[in-house]
Amino acid sequence: MQIQDLPFPDPGVPDARSGPRFLWWLFRNQLSGQLKSLAWGLLHFASVASLPFCVGVAVQAAVDRSGGRLALAGGLMTLACAGNAIGDTFLHRAAVTNWITAAARVQQLLARKAATLGSALTRRVAAGEVVAVSTGDVEKIGWFVEALSRFTAAAVTIVLVCAGLVVYQPALGVVVAVGLPVLAIAVLPLLPRATRRADVQREKAGRATELASDTVAGLRVLRGIGGEELFLDRYRRASQEVRHAAVRSARMWALIAAIQVLLPGILLITVVWYGVRLAREGRIAVGEMVTVYSSVMVLTYPLRHFEEIAMAYSFSRPSAKRAARVLSLERATDTAGSRAAEDPAGDLYDPESGLLAPTGRLTAVVCGDPDAAGRLAERLGGHASERGTPVLLGGVPLDELPLDSARRAVLVQDKDPVLLSGTLRELLDVPASGAVDARDALDAAQCGDVLAALAQGSVDADDPMDARITERGRSLSGGQRQRLALARSLVTDPEVLVLDEPTSAVDSHTEARIAQGVRELRARRTTVVFTSSPLLLDRADRVVFLHGGTVAAVGEHRELVRTEPRYRAVVTRETEDEAASAEVLDKDGVLREDEVLHRLEELEEIEETA
């Protein structure tokens, strides 16, 4: 796999049972790249390790005044330097490729999981954790996957050099062969503590990231209530905790690095002292001592990869654990479905609540519990995050269809839709039937002032459709974001469109025009609107009132206001006691006829003004 071939056609099915299993799965899935990195690593380290032998041969040739052996040493050194250069170059290339491809694979897996779970993802995992996994964690995971092959090449080189030194000069070779493993494992007792400190640092960093994300998302509200300083103080404290944890972790890693500098120095002094004694006794030649000495110096380079792999694992293990936790989440229903893909049409019916939305009609749903309304809206889209009775569209259970088919048939717009950064044209460039033009959708959603605001804020855009929208539409008001999201949903023109509180942040005059625009644009299409707005309810073909999770009444808005006290309480946001104290209820607890007529006249005046 080359970088230019990314993204992967299929990133595969990860082993998300644990962090280490996930890391091993990543390693196995790019085995060819790992073997390539291992081969170049062996060439690089072997070339570096052979330089001391060449130097030793040259020194001994100079002592013996042998021109032939000196020329041979020069030729061998040239080959070693060439192998070092070539191996280092291609090792770096292979290592970076492995790093990037591993990170890209994780990002694709996370994106696919987020698309599969939908809104259920943030209900199971904190948004800050998702951000941390998809940004910093993927780099740490890629680092370990990439470093593993380089560490293997370094370890093999050290073993081969130690074995070669034992054969070449047994007296000094045994000292090196015993000392190097001690150097490699000397820091192992410190690794658990270093890992724990790194885990604490990551945990605190994740909390700080989540707090920062929440603060930025709610900045407009915080400014409105004067709470910026309060949340900034919280973030300052969180960032200071991260700093203290990072310093404690860095101290431990600095100690490990210092030990790996100190112990090789001690080994080097030991080899020189013992080698000089042997040379003075005539038991070894000068060139042999130089060879062993140089080998010890050179081996400190591959030996540092033991420290790197320990750091990479300690940093990547919690990252892999978080990624595995996200990737292990599953939907309540199989996204592949048990039925063949099809595009059903007909009435939308939820057996659990008794809600029926006739085909080609605008059905408004009133529910006093916003959370229950959100769960019902998700269930109407099929493949809900929790198991339950499947919703039927034209008699076809949506949960049994493949997820793509269910989403193509029923589109659910959340009450808090997200606008992605980019131009308005890109925002409205979504999978659609092609029957609804973007301009018509914008007109129906009453986005004229939004277009004007975008054009004014983008001096380089002659066409408002080319104006840029900032991240999550932060430069727009809540009502403007809501209307753009509604226009995007209208452009898709699905068989069934489910809107959850689409005008909660819109003024009454604009809301009345939106109600009329949606009704006209969605003519002969099934539309379900969760709302308690009288303006939208009065435009609906039928109104369904839910109480306790089931259908309590069905009819027209004006009829339900007059005959159903519980419905009236939700729509007017008025309790029966308050209504009775205002003397608008008769003795049976029903709104008096003159009060009904008065409220209907007020509603008609608002509509005429709009």
Tab-separated table of C-alpha atoms in Angstrom, residues 146-444:
chain	number	residue	atom	x	y	z
A	146	GLU	CA	5.588	1.859	12.427
A	147	ALA	CA	8.225	1.597	15.176
A	148	LEU	CA	7.694	-2.128	15.689
A	149	SER	CA	9.442	-3.155	12.464
A	150	ARG	CA	12.385	-0.807	13.121
A	151	PHE	CA	12.718	-2.191	16.636
A	152	THR	CA	12.725	-5.738	15.266
A	153	ALA	CA	15.500	-4.845	12.816
A	154	ALA	CA	17.541	-3.229	15.618
A	155	ALA	CA	17.053	-6.244	17.927
A	156	VAL	CA	18.099	-8.719	15.216
A	157	THR	CA	21.175	-6.607	14.433
A	158	ILE	CA	22.229	-6.508	18.086
A	159	VAL	CA	21.881	-10.290	18.422
A	160	LEU	CA	23.905	-10.898	15.254
A	161	VAL	CA	26.646	-8.464	16.250
A	162	CYS	CA	26.925	-9.973	19.736
A	163	ALA	CA	27.191	-13.447	18.237
A	164	GLY	CA	29.777	-12.216	15.737
A	165	LEU	CA	31.871	-10.576	18.466
A	166	VAL	CA	31.872	-13.765	20.535
A	167	VAL	CA	33.219	-15.661	17.513
A	168	TYR	CA	35.616	-12.865	16.438
A	169	GLN	CA	37.112	-12.113	19.881
A	170	PRO	CA	35.677	-14.394	22.612
A	171	ALA	CA	37.273	-12.622	25.565
A	172	LEU	CA	35.778	-9.201	24.848
A	173	GLY	CA	32.804	-10.572	22.926
A	174	VAL	CA	31.445	-12.330	26.016
A	175	VAL	CA	31.591	-9.042	27.967
A	176	VAL	CA	29.603	-7.273	25.254
A	177	ALA	CA	27.159	-10.170	24.819
A	178	VAL	CA	26.407	-10.153	28.560
A	179	GLY	CA	26.365	-6.362	28.943
A	180	LEU	CA	24.049	-5.433	26.075
A	181	PRO	CA	21.029	-7.506	27.267
A	182	VAL	CA	21.497	-5.929	30.695
A	183	LEU	CA	21.344	-2.496	29.044
A	184	ALA	CA	18.217	-3.468	27.117
A	185	ILE	CA	16.263	-4.679	30.164
A	186	ALA	CA	17.652	-2.243	32.736
A	187	VAL	CA	14.796	0.221	32.228
A	188	LEU	CA	12.031	-2.378	32.316
A	189	PRO	CA	11.274	-1.865	36.041
A	190	LEU	CA	10.674	1.821	35.355
A	191	LEU	CA	8.304	1.308	32.410
A	192	PRO	CA	5.120	0.477	34.411
A	193	ARG	CA	5.450	3.708	36.404
A	194	ALA	CA	6.208	5.693	33.252
A	195	THR	CA	3.204	4.117	31.551
A	196	ARG	CA	0.896	4.974	34.447
A	197	ARG	CA	2.056	8.572	34.412
A	198	ALA	CA	1.526	8.727	30.651
A	199	ASP	CA	-1.994	7.295	31.103
A	200	VAL	CA	-2.794	9.971	33.693
A	201	GLN	CA	-1.526	12.644	31.333
A	202	ARG	CA	-3.688	11.335	28.497
A	203	GLU	CA	-6.759	11.100	30.691
A	204	LYS	CA	-6.363	14.697	31.869
A	205	ALA	CA	-5.639	15.861	28.318
A	206	GLY	CA	-8.820	14.155	27.111
A	207	ARG	CA	-10.861	15.899	29.788
A	208	ALA	CA	-9.317	19.247	28.900
A	209	THR	CA	-10.067	18.674	25.212
A	210	GLU	CA	-13.668	17.787	25.996
A	211	LEU	CA	-14.044	20.881	28.187
A	212	ALA	CA	-12.543	23.081	25.456
A	213	SER	CA	-14.842	21.575	22.833
A	214	ASP	CA	-17.917	22.139	24.992
A	215	THR	CA	-16.836	25.695	25.815
A	216	VAL	CA	-16.285	26.642	22.174
A	217	ALA	CA	-19.586	25.045	21.140
A	218	GLY	CA	-21.481	27.027	23.791
A	219	LEU	CA	-19.507	30.274	23.527
A	220	ARG	CA	-22.450	32.268	22.191
A	221	VAL	CA	-24.622	31.185	25.102
A	222	LEU	CA	-21.826	31.760	27.604
A	223	ARG	CA	-21.387	35.317	26.378
A	224	GLY	CA	-25.104	35.875	26.710
A	225	ILE	CA	-25.116	34.906	30.385
A	226	GLY	CA	-21.659	36.277	31.173
A	227	GLY	CA	-20.168	32.873	31.920
A	228	GLU	CA	-17.025	33.055	29.789
A	229	GLU	CA	-14.666	33.673	32.695
A	230	LEU	CA	-16.172	30.844	34.723
A	231	PHE	CA	-15.550	28.295	31.968
A	232	LEU	CA	-12.176	29.818	31.091
A	233	ASP	CA	-11.113	29.379	34.723
A	234	ARG	CA	-12.206	25.750	34.542
A	235	TYR	CA	-10.190	25.230	31.373
A	236	ARG	CA	-7.168	26.966	32.917
A	237	ARG	CA	-7.292	24.612	35.871
A	238	ALA	CA	-7.703	21.620	33.560
A	239	SER	CA	-4.789	22.735	31.370
A	240	GLN	CA	-2.588	23.232	34.434
A	241	GLU	CA	-3.405	19.706	35.556
A	242	VAL	CA	-2.368	18.490	32.115
A	243	ARG	CA	0.881	20.454	32.378
A	244	HIS	CA	1.721	19.026	35.797
A	245	ALA	CA	0.941	15.503	34.601
A	246	ALA	CA	3.075	16.039	31.496
A	247	VAL	CA	6.009	17.252	33.597
A	248	ARG	CA	5.772	14.214	35.899
A	249	SER	CA	5.643	11.920	32.878
A	250	ALA	CA	8.570	13.714	31.217
A	251	ARG	CA	10.669	13.336	34.365
A	252	MET	CA	10.265	9.571	34.274
A	253	TRP	CA	11.105	9.368	30.582
A	254	ALA	CA	14.113	11.631	31.158
A	255	LEU	CA	15.307	9.222	33.866
A	256	ILE	CA	14.916	6.306	31.456
A	257	ALA	CA	16.859	8.193	28.774
A	258	ALA	CA	19.587	9.073	31.267
A	259	ILE	CA	19.949	5.428	32.294
A	260	GLN	CA	20.286	4.443	28.656
A	261	VAL	CA	23.106	6.943	28.288
A	262	LEU	CA	24.832	6.060	31.572
A	263	LEU	CA	24.854	2.270	31.272
A	264	PRO	CA	26.294	2.132	27.717
A	265	GLY	CA	29.013	4.501	28.932
A	266	ILE	CA	29.831	2.147	31.787
A	267	LEU	CA	29.929	-0.795	29.370
A	268	LEU	CA	32.196	1.152	27.052
A	269	ILE	CA	34.618	1.982	29.872
A	270	THR	CA	34.613	-1.664	30.931
A	271	VAL	CA	35.380	-2.853	27.388
A	272	VAL	CA	38.241	-0.349	26.996
A	273	TRP	CA	39.754	-1.178	30.398
A	274	TYR	CA	39.558	-4.923	29.834
A	275	GLY	CA	40.686	-4.627	26.221
A	276	VAL	CA	43.765	-2.622	27.157
A	277	ARG	CA	44.721	-5.290	29.707
A	278	LEU	CA	44.333	-8.019	27.084
A	279	ALA	CA	46.324	-6.033	24.529
A	280	ARG	CA	49.160	-5.401	26.981
A	281	GLU	CA	49.243	-9.109	27.747
A	282	GLY	CA	49.380	-9.806	24.014
A	283	ARG	CA	46.171	-11.845	24.022
A	284	ILE	CA	44.444	-9.626	21.413
A	285	ALA	CA	45.661	-7.428	18.585
A	286	VAL	CA	45.145	-3.663	18.534
A	287	GLY	CA	42.807	-3.908	15.559
A	288	GLU	CA	40.607	-6.423	17.395
A	289	MET	CA	40.303	-4.130	20.402
A	290	VAL	CA	39.412	-1.197	18.149
A	291	THR	CA	36.780	-3.356	16.430
A	292	VAL	CA	35.103	-4.372	19.688
A	293	TYR	CA	35.287	-0.831	21.088
A	294	SER	CA	33.776	0.657	17.939
A	295	SER	CA	31.065	-2.004	17.896
A	296	VAL	CA	29.958	-1.088	21.402
A	297	MET	CA	29.820	2.585	20.449
A	298	VAL	CA	27.832	1.871	17.299
A	299	LEU	CA	25.404	-0.509	19.045
A	300	THR	CA	24.190	2.283	21.308
A	301	TYR	CA	22.341	3.570	18.209
A	302	PRO	CA	20.121	0.506	17.582
A	303	LEU	CA	19.911	0.070	21.359
A	304	ARG	CA	17.954	3.343	21.601
A	305	HIS	CA	15.134	1.705	19.664
A	306	PHE	CA	14.382	-0.301	22.800
A	307	GLU	CA	13.569	2.980	24.555
A	308	GLU	CA	11.560	4.183	21.573
A	309	ILE	CA	9.421	1.038	21.334
A	310	ALA	CA	8.734	1.227	25.074
A	311	MET	CA	7.640	4.852	24.750
A	312	ALA	CA	5.612	4.143	21.623
A	313	TYR	CA	3.772	1.280	23.304
A	314	SER	CA	3.092	3.171	26.523
A	315	PHE	CA	1.745	6.128	24.550
A	316	SER	CA	-0.225	4.088	22.012
A	317	ARG	CA	-1.750	1.523	24.398
A	318	PRO	CA	-4.296	3.911	25.983
A	319	SER	CA	-4.913	5.447	22.561
A	320	ALA	CA	-5.588	2.013	21.080
A	321	LYS	CA	-7.823	1.200	24.044
A	322	ARG	CA	-9.932	4.315	23.386
A	323	ALA	CA	-10.075	3.599	19.667
A	324	ALA	CA	-11.072	-0.025	20.314
A	325	ARG	CA	-13.802	1.143	22.676
A	326	VAL	CA	-15.318	3.353	19.985
A	327	LEU	CA	-14.901	0.733	17.254
A	328	SER	CA	-16.496	-1.978	19.417
A	329	LEU	CA	-19.791	-0.086	19.594
A	330	GLU	CA	-22.528	-1.742	17.575
A	331	ARG	CA	-25.966	-0.756	16.427
A	332	ALA	CA	-28.957	-2.529	17.882
A	333	THR	CA	-29.777	-3.882	14.428
A	334	ASP	CA	-27.615	-5.300	11.683
A	335	THR	CA	-26.702	-2.583	9.193
A	336	ALA	CA	-26.640	-5.157	6.382
A	337	GLY	CA	-30.300	-6.048	7.028
A	338	SER	CA	-32.029	-9.348	6.523
A	339	ARG	CA	-33.930	-8.284	3.393
A	340	ALA	CA	-32.737	-7.359	-0.045
A	341	ALA	CA	-32.257	-3.662	-0.768
A	342	GLU	CA	-35.430	-1.943	-1.974
A	343	ASP	CA	-37.106	1.467	-1.904
A	344	PRO	CA	-40.377	0.985	-0.029
A	345	ALA	CA	-43.222	3.488	-0.227
A	346	GLY	CA	-46.518	3.897	1.548
A	347	ASP	CA	-47.782	4.758	5.012
A	348	LEU	CA	-45.242	5.097	7.831
A	349	TYR	CA	-46.418	3.229	10.919
A	350	ASP	CA	-44.836	2.747	14.344
A	351	PRO	CA	-46.498	-0.196	16.137
A	352	GLU	CA	-44.866	0.699	19.447
A	353	SER	CA	-46.515	4.110	19.767
A	354	GLY	CA	-49.372	3.637	17.305
A	355	LEU	CA	-48.211	6.610	15.211
A	356	LEU	CA	-49.452	6.526	11.593
A	357	ALA	CA	-48.219	8.988	8.965
A	358	PRO	CA	-50.290	8.530	5.775
A	359	THR	CA	-48.408	8.685	2.512
A	360	GLY	CA	-48.309	12.054	0.801
A	361	ARG	CA	-49.569	13.907	3.899
A	362	LEU	CA	-48.035	16.371	6.332
A	363	THR	CA	-48.361	14.853	9.797
A	364	ALA	CA	-47.504	16.874	12.903
A	365	VAL	CA	-46.640	15.054	16.123
A	366	VAL	CA	-47.023	16.711	19.531
A	367	CYS	CA	-45.213	15.130	22.467
A	368	GLY	CA	-44.783	16.722	25.867
A	369	ASP	CA	-41.454	14.938	26.492
A	370	PRO	CA	-38.685	16.236	24.139
A	371	ASP	CA	-36.452	13.231	24.871
A	372	ALA	CA	-39.250	10.799	24.012
A	373	ALA	CA	-39.881	12.756	20.816
A	374	GLY	CA	-36.209	12.482	19.872
A	375	ARG	CA	-36.180	8.725	20.463
A	376	LEU	CA	-39.350	8.296	18.395
A	377	ALA	CA	-37.897	10.405	15.564
A	378	GLU	CA	-34.793	8.198	15.528
A	379	ARG	CA	-36.933	5.064	15.554
A	380	LEU	CA	-38.941	6.311	12.574
A	381	GLY	CA	-35.728	6.385	10.566
A	382	GLY	CA	-35.232	2.639	11.044
A	383	HIS	CA	-32.146	0.997	12.587
A	384	ALA	CA	-32.592	2.757	15.924
A	385	SER	CA	-29.778	2.663	18.474
A	386	GLU	CA	-31.932	0.551	20.815
A	387	ARG	CA	-33.822	-2.610	20.010
A	388	GLY	CA	-37.571	-2.376	19.708
A	389	THR	CA	-40.530	-3.022	17.456
A	390	PRO	CA	-39.528	-2.165	13.866
A	391	VAL	CA	-41.211	0.741	12.105
A	392	LEU	CA	-43.109	-0.169	8.922
A	393	LEU	CA	-42.981	1.788	5.677
A	394	GLY	CA	-45.534	0.452	3.241
A	395	GLY	CA	-45.656	-2.697	5.358
A	396	VAL	CA	-41.871	-3.241	5.078
A	397	PRO	CA	-39.927	-3.317	8.407
A	398	LEU	CA	-37.221	-0.668	8.073
A	399	ASP	CA	-34.922	-2.487	10.510
A	400	GLU	CA	-34.762	-5.434	8.121
A	401	LEU	CA	-33.578	-3.307	5.200
A	402	PRO	CA	-29.902	-2.494	4.648
A	403	LEU	CA	-29.014	0.730	6.418
A	404	ASP	CA	-28.430	2.588	3.139
A	405	SER	CA	-31.883	1.666	1.864
A	406	ALA	CA	-33.565	2.684	5.114
A	407	ARG	CA	-31.805	6.049	5.134
A	408	ARG	CA	-32.612	6.618	1.481
A	409	ALA	CA	-36.288	6.027	2.194
A	410	VAL	CA	-36.554	7.972	5.459
A	411	LEU	CA	-34.478	11.013	6.329
A	412	VAL	CA	-34.479	12.194	9.952
A	413	GLN	CA	-33.292	15.714	10.766
A	414	ASP	CA	-32.240	16.070	14.399
A	415	LYS	CA	-33.326	19.010	16.494
A	416	ASP	CA	-29.671	20.138	16.608
A	417	PRO	CA	-28.410	19.608	13.037
A	418	VAL	CA	-24.745	20.265	12.244
A	419	LEU	CA	-23.536	22.432	9.372
A	420	LEU	CA	-20.182	21.424	7.930
A	421	SER	CA	-17.679	24.091	6.941
A	422	GLY	CA	-17.454	24.950	3.242
A	423	THR	CA	-19.480	26.861	0.699
A	424	LEU	CA	-23.267	26.934	0.669
A	425	ARG	CA	-23.170	25.078	-2.635
A	426	GLU	CA	-21.155	22.287	-1.010
A	427	LEU	CA	-23.541	22.203	1.954
A	428	LEU	CA	-26.471	21.549	-0.368
A	429	ASP	CA	-24.545	19.079	-2.531
A	430	VAL	CA	-26.077	15.995	-0.898
A	431	PRO	CA	-27.498	12.733	-2.269
A	432	ALA	CA	-30.883	13.724	-3.652
A	433	SER	CA	-33.603	12.673	-6.068
A	434	GLY	CA	-32.965	15.745	-8.222
A	435	ALA	CA	-36.629	16.749	-8.127
A	436	VAL	CA	-36.044	19.683	-5.749
A	437	ASP	CA	-33.812	22.553	-6.822
A	438	ALA	CA	-31.518	24.091	-4.227
A	439	ARG	CA	-33.014	27.550	-4.790
A	440	ASP	CA	-36.533	26.217	-4.238
A	441	ALA	CA	-35.434	24.527	-1.012
A	442	LEU	CA	-33.810	27.747	0.214
A	443	ASP	CA	-36.960	29.714	-0.612
A	444	ALA	CA	-39.190	27.210	1.176
